[in-house]
Tab-separated table of C-alpha atoms and ligand atoms in Angstrom:
chain	number	residue	atom	x	y	z
A	1	MET	CA	-12.941	10.587	16.376
A	2	ASN	CA	-10.415	13.013	17.851
A	3	GLN	CA	-9.808	16.466	16.407
A	4	VAL	CA	-6.666	17.050	14.373
A	5	LYS	CA	-4.398	19.937	15.290
A	6	THR	CA	-3.414	22.120	12.377
A	7	GLY	CA	0.144	23.361	12.109
A	8	GLU	CA	3.276	21.993	10.470
A	9	PRO	CA	2.093	19.136	8.242
A	10	LEU	CA	3.523	15.668	8.755
A	11	LEU	CA	3.361	15.017	5.029
A	12	LYS	CA	3.290	17.461	2.167
A	13	VAL	CA	2.711	16.371	-1.416
A	14	SER	CA	3.190	18.990	-4.098
A	15	LYS	CA	2.351	18.751	-7.821
A	16	LEU	CA	3.100	15.033	-7.888
A	17	VAL	CA	3.247	13.554	-11.395
A	18	LYS	CA	3.784	9.955	-12.423
A	19	GLN	CA	3.862	8.845	-16.032
A	20	PHE	CA	4.652	5.274	-17.036
A	21	PRO	CA	6.340	4.882	-20.415
A	22	ILE	CA	4.833	2.379	-22.861
A	23	ARG	CA	7.540	0.729	-24.923
A	24	GLY	CA	7.137	-0.951	-28.260
A	25	GLY	CA	8.900	-2.050	-31.416
A	26	LEU	CA	12.039	-4.124	-31.704
A	27	LEU	CA	14.184	-1.593	-29.886
A	28	GLY	CA	11.729	-1.118	-27.035
A	29	ARG	CA	11.506	2.640	-27.653
A	30	GLU	CA	8.970	4.694	-25.726
A	31	VAL	CA	5.855	4.951	-27.897
A	32	ASP	CA	3.421	6.466	-25.419
A	33	ARG	CA	2.841	7.288	-21.782
A	34	VAL	CA	0.267	6.410	-19.138
A	35	HIS	CA	-0.578	9.579	-17.217
A	36	ALA	CA	-1.220	7.879	-13.878
A	37	VAL	CA	-0.845	10.859	-11.526
A	38	ASP	CA	-1.306	14.350	-12.923
A	39	GLY	CA	-0.317	17.058	-10.446
A	40	VAL	CA	-1.580	15.854	-7.059
A	41	SER	CA	-1.065	18.139	-4.036
A	42	PHE	CA	-2.217	17.776	-0.421
A	43	ASP	CA	-1.041	18.058	3.184
A	44	LEU	CA	-1.536	15.607	6.020
A	45	GLN	CA	-1.461	16.680	9.659
A	46	PRO	CA	-0.043	14.538	12.480
A	47	GLY	CA	-2.786	12.184	13.720
A	48	GLU	CA	-4.918	12.779	10.641
A	49	THR	CA	-6.504	10.240	8.306
A	50	LEU	CA	-6.980	11.315	4.711
A	51	GLY	CA	-9.225	9.012	2.701
A	52	VAL	CA	-8.310	8.882	-1.002
A	53	VAL	CA	-11.088	7.550	-3.196
A	54	GLY	CA	-11.723	6.941	-6.892
A	55	GLU	CA	-12.425	4.251	-9.465
A	56	SER	CA	-9.663	1.817	-10.343
A	57	GLY	CA	-7.005	3.405	-12.542
A	58	CYS	CA	-7.526	6.909	-11.080
A	59	GLY	CA	-3.960	7.001	-9.749
A	60	LYS	CA	-4.669	6.674	-6.021
A	61	SER	CA	-2.421	3.650	-5.422
A	62	THR	CA	0.320	5.117	-7.619
A	63	THR	CA	0.127	8.294	-5.521
A	64	GLY	CA	0.513	6.207	-2.337
A	65	ARG	CA	3.515	4.354	-3.719
A	66	CYS	CA	5.170	7.550	-5.000
A	67	ILE	CA	4.875	9.077	-1.508
A	68	LEU	CA	7.037	6.232	-0.157
A	69	ARG	CA	9.158	6.175	-3.320
A	70	LEU	CA	8.313	2.535	-3.891
A	71	ILE	CA	7.965	3.890	-7.410
A	72	GLU	CA	9.819	7.001	-8.533
A	73	PRO	CA	7.649	10.043	-9.281
A	74	THR	CA	8.193	11.684	-12.693
A	75	SER	CA	8.084	15.113	-11.056
A	76	GLY	CA	6.730	16.932	-8.035
A	77	GLU	CA	7.843	16.856	-4.437
A	78	VAL	CA	7.055	15.014	-1.218
A	79	TRP	CA	8.165	16.200	2.213
A	80	PHE	CA	7.904	14.274	5.466
A	81	GLU	CA	8.383	16.302	8.667
A	82	GLY	CA	10.002	18.997	6.554
A	83	LYS	CA	12.519	16.589	4.949
A	84	SER	CA	12.378	16.019	1.220
A	85	VAL	CA	11.462	12.421	0.422
A	86	THR	CA	11.824	12.981	-3.313
A	87	ALA	CA	15.396	14.272	-2.951
A	88	ALA	CA	16.456	11.708	-0.303
A	89	ASN	CA	19.447	9.471	-1.049
A	90	LYS	CA	19.426	5.732	-0.274
A	91	THR	CA	20.571	6.112	3.337
A	92	GLU	CA	18.081	8.908	4.048
A	93	LEU	CA	15.336	6.879	2.387
A	94	ARG	CA	16.086	3.873	4.612
A	95	ALA	CA	15.751	6.106	7.679
A	96	LEU	CA	12.486	7.550	6.310
A	97	ALA	CA	11.172	4.020	5.706
A	98	ARG	CA	10.959	3.569	9.481
A	99	ASP	CA	8.555	6.472	9.746
A	100	MET	CA	6.491	5.669	6.648
A	101	GLN	CA	5.002	2.233	6.138
A	102	ILE	CA	2.488	0.717	3.732
A	103	ILE	CA	-0.175	-1.974	4.049
A	104	PHE	CA	-1.250	-3.612	0.793
A	105	GLN	CA	-4.595	-4.859	-0.490
A	106	ASP	CA	-3.658	-8.484	-0.792
A	107	PRO	CA	-1.974	-9.465	2.459
A	108	TYR	CA	-1.353	-12.978	1.194
A	109	ALA	CA	0.651	-11.823	-1.822
A	110	SER	CA	2.690	-9.488	0.372
A	111	LEU	CA	3.500	-12.111	3.036
A	112	ASN	CA	6.281	-14.563	2.210
A	113	PRO	CA	4.564	-17.990	2.386
A	114	ARG	CA	7.800	-19.707	3.461
A	115	MET	CA	8.354	-17.467	6.477
A	116	THR	CA	6.636	-17.922	9.828
A	117	VAL	CA	4.468	-15.077	11.044
A	118	GLY	CA	7.074	-14.358	13.727
A	119	ALA	CA	9.821	-14.018	11.112
A	120	ILE	CA	7.611	-11.791	8.914
A	121	VAL	CA	6.731	-9.428	11.749
A	122	GLY	CA	10.286	-9.538	13.152
A	123	GLU	CA	12.101	-8.936	9.855
A	124	ALA	CA	12.026	-5.144	10.201
A	125	LEU	CA	13.186	-5.404	13.833
A	126	THR	CA	16.296	-7.198	12.561
A	127	ILE	CA	16.875	-4.868	9.574
A	128	HIS	CA	16.651	-1.746	11.722
A	129	LYS	CA	18.410	-3.415	14.722
A	130	LEU	CA	15.545	-2.524	17.038
A	131	THR	CA	16.034	-5.283	19.605
A	132	LYS	CA	19.184	-6.332	21.461
A	133	THR	CA	18.524	-9.880	22.657
A	134	ALA	CA	16.624	-12.909	21.345
A	135	GLN	CA	14.229	-12.636	24.274
A	136	GLU	CA	13.552	-8.971	23.588
A	137	TYR	CA	12.984	-9.833	19.888
A	138	GLU	CA	10.462	-12.536	20.759
A	139	ASP	CA	8.690	-10.406	23.380
A	140	ARG	CA	8.352	-7.588	20.883
A	141	ILE	CA	6.803	-9.892	18.268
A	142	VAL	CA	4.343	-11.313	20.793
A	143	HIS	CA	3.402	-7.786	21.866
A	144	LEU	CA	2.869	-6.725	18.223
A	145	LEU	CA	0.696	-9.765	17.479
A	146	GLU	CA	-1.407	-9.167	20.580
A	147	THR	CA	-1.739	-5.476	19.702
A	148	VAL	CA	-3.432	-6.402	16.409
A	149	GLY	CA	-5.678	-9.046	17.995
A	150	LEU	CA	-3.625	-12.171	17.236
A	151	ALA	CA	-2.199	-14.650	19.743
A	152	ALA	CA	1.385	-15.311	20.851
A	153	ASP	CA	1.402	-18.856	19.443
A	154	HIS	CA	0.536	-17.526	15.968
A	155	MET	CA	4.166	-16.520	15.570
A	156	ARG	CA	5.200	-20.116	14.774
A	157	ARG	CA	2.551	-20.568	12.063
A	158	PHE	CA	2.625	-19.754	8.348
A	159	PRO	CA	0.462	-17.215	6.425
A	160	HIS	CA	-1.637	-19.885	4.641
A	161	GLU	CA	-3.004	-21.014	8.024
A	162	PHE	CA	-4.831	-17.688	8.486
A	163	SER	CA	-8.029	-16.100	7.140
A	164	GLY	CA	-7.927	-12.935	4.983
A	165	GLY	CA	-8.726	-10.691	7.942
A	166	GLN	CA	-6.050	-12.335	10.112
A	167	ARG	CA	-3.496	-12.015	7.312
A	168	GLN	CA	-4.257	-8.308	7.088
A	169	ARG	CA	-3.648	-8.122	10.862
A	170	ILE	CA	-0.244	-9.747	10.281
A	171	GLY	CA	0.485	-7.059	7.653
A	172	ILE	CA	-0.512	-4.379	10.151
A	173	ALA	CA	1.714	-5.906	12.878
A	174	ARG	CA	4.609	-5.940	10.399
A	175	ALA	CA	4.030	-2.247	9.584
A	176	LEU	CA	3.813	-1.357	13.297
A	177	ALA	CA	7.082	-3.130	14.155
A	178	VAL	CA	9.181	-0.072	13.293
A	179	ALA	CA	6.877	2.343	15.176
A	180	PRO	CA	5.994	4.430	12.100
A	181	LYS	CA	4.298	7.822	12.136
A	182	LEU	CA	2.522	7.394	8.795
A	183	ILE	CA	0.913	4.332	7.247
A	184	VAL	CA	-0.347	4.305	3.671
A	185	CYS	CA	-3.231	1.823	3.651
A	186	ASP	CA	-3.445	0.868	-0.026
A	187	GLU	CA	-6.888	-0.717	-0.482
A	188	ALA	CA	-6.079	-2.443	2.821
A	189	VAL	CA	-9.625	-3.666	3.419
A	190	SER	CA	-10.957	-3.851	-0.158
A	191	ALA	CA	-10.514	-7.618	-0.507
A	192	LEU	CA	-12.220	-8.441	2.811
A	193	ASP	CA	-15.875	-9.264	3.568
A	194	VAL	CA	-17.876	-6.291	4.838
A	195	SER	CA	-18.004	-7.505	8.469
A	196	ILE	CA	-14.242	-8.208	8.485
A	197	GLN	CA	-13.642	-4.830	6.817
A	198	ALA	CA	-15.373	-3.139	9.754
A	199	GLN	CA	-13.220	-5.057	12.269
A	200	VAL	CA	-9.960	-4.116	10.515
A	201	ILE	CA	-11.079	-0.475	10.146
A	202	ASN	CA	-11.919	-0.374	13.880
A	203	LEU	CA	-8.501	-1.855	14.656
A	204	LEU	CA	-6.755	0.754	12.481
A	205	GLU	CA	-8.772	3.485	14.181
A	206	ASP	CA	-7.761	2.224	17.665
A	207	LEU	CA	-4.113	1.940	16.616
A	208	ARG	CA	-4.142	5.477	15.241
A	209	GLU	CA	-5.230	6.808	18.620
A	210	GLN	CA	-2.943	4.501	20.612
A	211	PHE	CA	0.203	5.256	18.602
A	212	SER	CA	-0.624	8.761	17.268
A	213	LEU	CA	-0.484	7.453	13.712
A	214	SER	CA	-1.513	9.235	10.523
A	215	TYR	CA	-3.040	7.399	7.593
A	216	VAL	CA	-3.423	7.924	3.891
A	217	PHE	CA	-6.324	5.529	3.478
A	218	ILE	CA	-6.826	4.524	-0.147
A	219	ALA	CA	-10.083	2.848	-1.229
A	220	HIS	CA	-12.304	2.692	-4.299
A	221	ASP	CA	-15.480	2.972	-2.272
A	222	LEU	CA	-16.614	6.133	-0.482
A	223	SER	CA	-18.539	4.126	2.118
A	224	VAL	CA	-15.328	2.423	3.284
A	225	VAL	CA	-13.470	5.627	4.148
A	226	GLU	CA	-16.418	7.548	5.625
A	227	HIS	CA	-15.930	6.668	9.292
A	228	ILE	CA	-12.153	6.493	9.433
A	229	SER	CA	-11.310	9.724	7.574
A	230	HIS	CA	-10.998	13.258	8.900
A	231	ARG	CA	-10.808	14.489	5.307
A	232	VAL	CA	-11.468	12.802	1.977
A	233	ALA	CA	-9.866	13.435	-1.430
A	234	VAL	CA	-11.698	12.232	-4.542
A	235	MET	CA	-9.483	11.401	-7.514
A	236	TYR	CA	-10.402	11.090	-11.185
A	237	LEU	CA	-7.918	10.208	-13.933
A	238	GLY	CA	-4.842	11.221	-11.972
A	239	ARG	CA	-6.175	14.440	-10.448
A	240	ILE	CA	-7.817	15.375	-7.142
A	241	VAL	CA	-11.223	16.776	-8.132
A	242	GLU	CA	-12.499	17.457	-4.610
A	243	ILE	CA	-10.964	17.464	-1.142
A	244	ALA	CA	-12.910	18.331	1.982
A	245	PRO	CA	-13.531	17.466	5.646
A	246	ALA	CA	-15.352	14.110	5.590
A	247	LYS	CA	-18.640	15.503	6.931
A	248	ALA	CA	-18.763	18.293	4.334
A	249	LEU	CA	-17.944	15.906	1.499
A	250	TYR	CA	-20.641	13.404	2.464
A	251	THR	CA	-23.376	15.931	3.257
A	252	ASP	CA	-22.613	18.636	0.709
A	253	PRO	CA	-20.540	17.274	-2.198
A	254	LYS	CA	-19.728	19.882	-4.823
A	255	HIS	CA	-18.092	18.024	-7.706
A	256	PRO	CA	-20.443	16.163	-10.107
A	257	TYR	CA	-18.159	13.106	-9.923
A	258	THR	CA	-18.315	13.019	-6.106
A	259	GLU	CA	-22.100	13.400	-6.326
A	260	ALA	CA	-22.320	10.424	-8.679
A	261	LEU	CA	-20.060	8.266	-6.469
A	262	LEU	CA	-22.022	9.211	-3.353
A	263	SER	CA	-25.367	8.506	-5.010
A	264	ALA	CA	-24.255	4.874	-5.357
A	265	VAL	CA	-23.452	4.490	-1.631
A	266	PRO	CA	-26.295	2.613	0.099
A	267	ILE	CA	-27.943	4.447	3.024
A	268	PRO	CA	-28.649	2.183	6.045
A	269	ASP	CA	-31.919	4.039	6.830
A	270	PRO	CA	-34.540	2.705	4.310
A	271	SER	CA	-36.767	5.792	4.835
A	272	VAL	CA	-34.052	8.034	3.362
A	273	LYS	CA	-34.101	8.050	-0.426
A	274	ARG	CA	-31.172	9.226	-2.502
A	275	GLN	CA	-31.462	9.857	-6.214
A	276	ARG	CA	-29.019	7.703	-8.153
A	277	ILE	CA	-26.838	9.675	-10.575
A	278	PRO	CA	-25.556	7.134	-13.099
A	279	LEU	CA	-22.037	7.534	-14.420
A	280	VAL	CA	-22.311	7.096	-18.175
A	281	GLY	CA	-19.512	5.483	-20.159
A	282	ASP	CA	-16.191	4.124	-18.992
A	283	VAL	CA	-13.252	5.952	-17.466
A	284	PRO	CA	-11.278	7.271	-20.488
A	285	SER	CA	-7.814	5.872	-21.112
A	286	PRO	CA	-5.075	7.451	-18.991
A	287	ILE	CA	-2.841	7.221	-22.087
A	288	ARG	CA	-4.800	10.037	-23.720
A	289	PRO	CA	-6.929	11.683	-21.017
A	290	PRO	CA	-9.607	14.080	-22.342
A	291	PRO	CA	-8.476	17.725	-22.607
A	292	GLY	CA	-9.797	20.401	-20.268
A	293	CYS	CA	-11.635	18.773	-17.377
A	294	HIS	CA	-10.821	15.053	-17.523
A	295	PHE	CA	-14.374	14.333	-16.373
A	296	HIS	CA	-16.167	16.243	-19.180
A	297	THR	CA	-16.866	13.103	-21.261
A	298	ARG	CA	-19.037	11.712	-18.425
A	299	CYS	CA	-20.224	14.839	-16.670
A	300	PRO	CA	-24.006	15.439	-16.735
A	301	ILE	CA	-23.569	19.245	-16.584
A	302	ALA	CA	-20.475	19.704	-18.788
A	303	LYS	CA	-20.441	22.953	-20.778
A	304	LYS	CA	-19.148	22.710	-24.332
A	305	GLY	CA	-16.395	25.145	-25.201
A	306	LEU	CA	-15.417	25.465	-21.537
A	307	CYS	CA	-15.119	22.083	-19.826
A	308	ASP	CA	-13.589	20.369	-22.878
A	309	VAL	CA	-11.019	23.154	-23.284
A	310	ASP	CA	-9.958	24.612	-19.929
A	311	LYS	CA	-8.525	22.597	-17.064
A	312	PRO	CA	-10.312	23.493	-13.816
A	313	GLU	CA	-7.989	24.124	-10.846
A	314	LEU	CA	-8.912	23.317	-7.242
A	315	GLU	CA	-10.744	26.301	-5.755
A	316	ARG	CA	-11.855	26.882	-2.192
A	317	THR	CA	-15.609	26.723	-1.673
A	318	GLY	CA	-15.712	26.473	2.132
A	319	GLU	CA	-13.622	25.722	5.227
A	320	GLY	CA	-11.037	23.197	3.987
A	321	HIS	CA	-13.307	22.379	1.014
A	322	TRP	CA	-11.671	22.548	-2.440
A	323	VAL	CA	-13.266	21.666	-5.771
A	324	ALA	CA	-11.925	21.495	-9.346
A	325	CYS	CA	-14.979	22.360	-11.441
A	326	HIS	CA	-15.728	25.398	-13.641
A	327	LEU	CA	-19.376	25.410	-12.627
A	328	ARG	CA	-19.132	24.432	-8.957
A	329	GLY	CA	-15.784	25.912	-7.887
B	401	SF4	FE1	-18.364	18.831	-15.206
B	401	SF4	FE2	-17.274	20.952	-16.351
B	401	SF4	FE3	-17.241	20.713	-13.730
B	401	SF4	FE4	-15.704	19.135	-15.220
B	401	SF4	S1	-15.551	21.348	-15.028
B	401	SF4	S2	-16.950	18.517	-13.511
B	401	SF4	S3	-17.044	18.823	-16.980
B	401	SF4	S4	-19.049	20.937	-15.026
């Protein structure tokens, strides 16, 4: 994996918050709120892949969608190449949409079953007027399909004729059509078999190098993001609890939640034994997250009177390594 240059970030996310109102009663008044994202901040360098990991409901997908403003953040800011995404008007947002694309978990649900693959991949070319002639349009689609490992004659077929892995390749070709700089991969390989997952991850890795792409790679499993990520952020109940270069996070995790997640990742070498740290209980409701450290209800080393009262902030523990824990920070 190539090294990432540090400098002006491509993407900057600052104190991002997303709360979803819960409405009830006859008048549909707001009766409560789901605290989906609770003050998330990070930078992404050009050419970098940031893995974002956590159990379902931790706010990782909502974070990804807020970055692209597919859903409106409640507060906080997002900048892309120094331009504010959160303050962008409709026209500016349309221009930004060329640079920032998303690939979804379920490629079938996100591909219109009545459109041919050619029309799906070519739609953005038409919207953004990226080709001048019909021949150029067709050549571009063929090139995109071949780039993701599909064949030219696939353009006349429909999504239902393809396997899950091939459909995800169609989704990737569609995202690449506008030559983006950033792709948010939202659980992009989670629904695929392990061997197909590896193929799609390898493809994404090759494309990143070929087109100088950056990824925010969202997954619920630490083993999935290990080889593709330069850095990894671990989320729990709407907050980043640890963010570090991938190697440091996998070899020297600091946060008890990261330790527990990592202890569940199988090691290919049977001679290496890892002690399993079970996570007790369920993830608390994001409607009323626990006070203090959100993780204190499940943390094996929580300290009463501290962890259930004070919110730990991210603190630097090493080169690029930040942890939100009173006892490990
Ligand atoms: Fe556990 Fe306390 Fe650290 Fe939270 S702050 S992870 S409860 S030790």
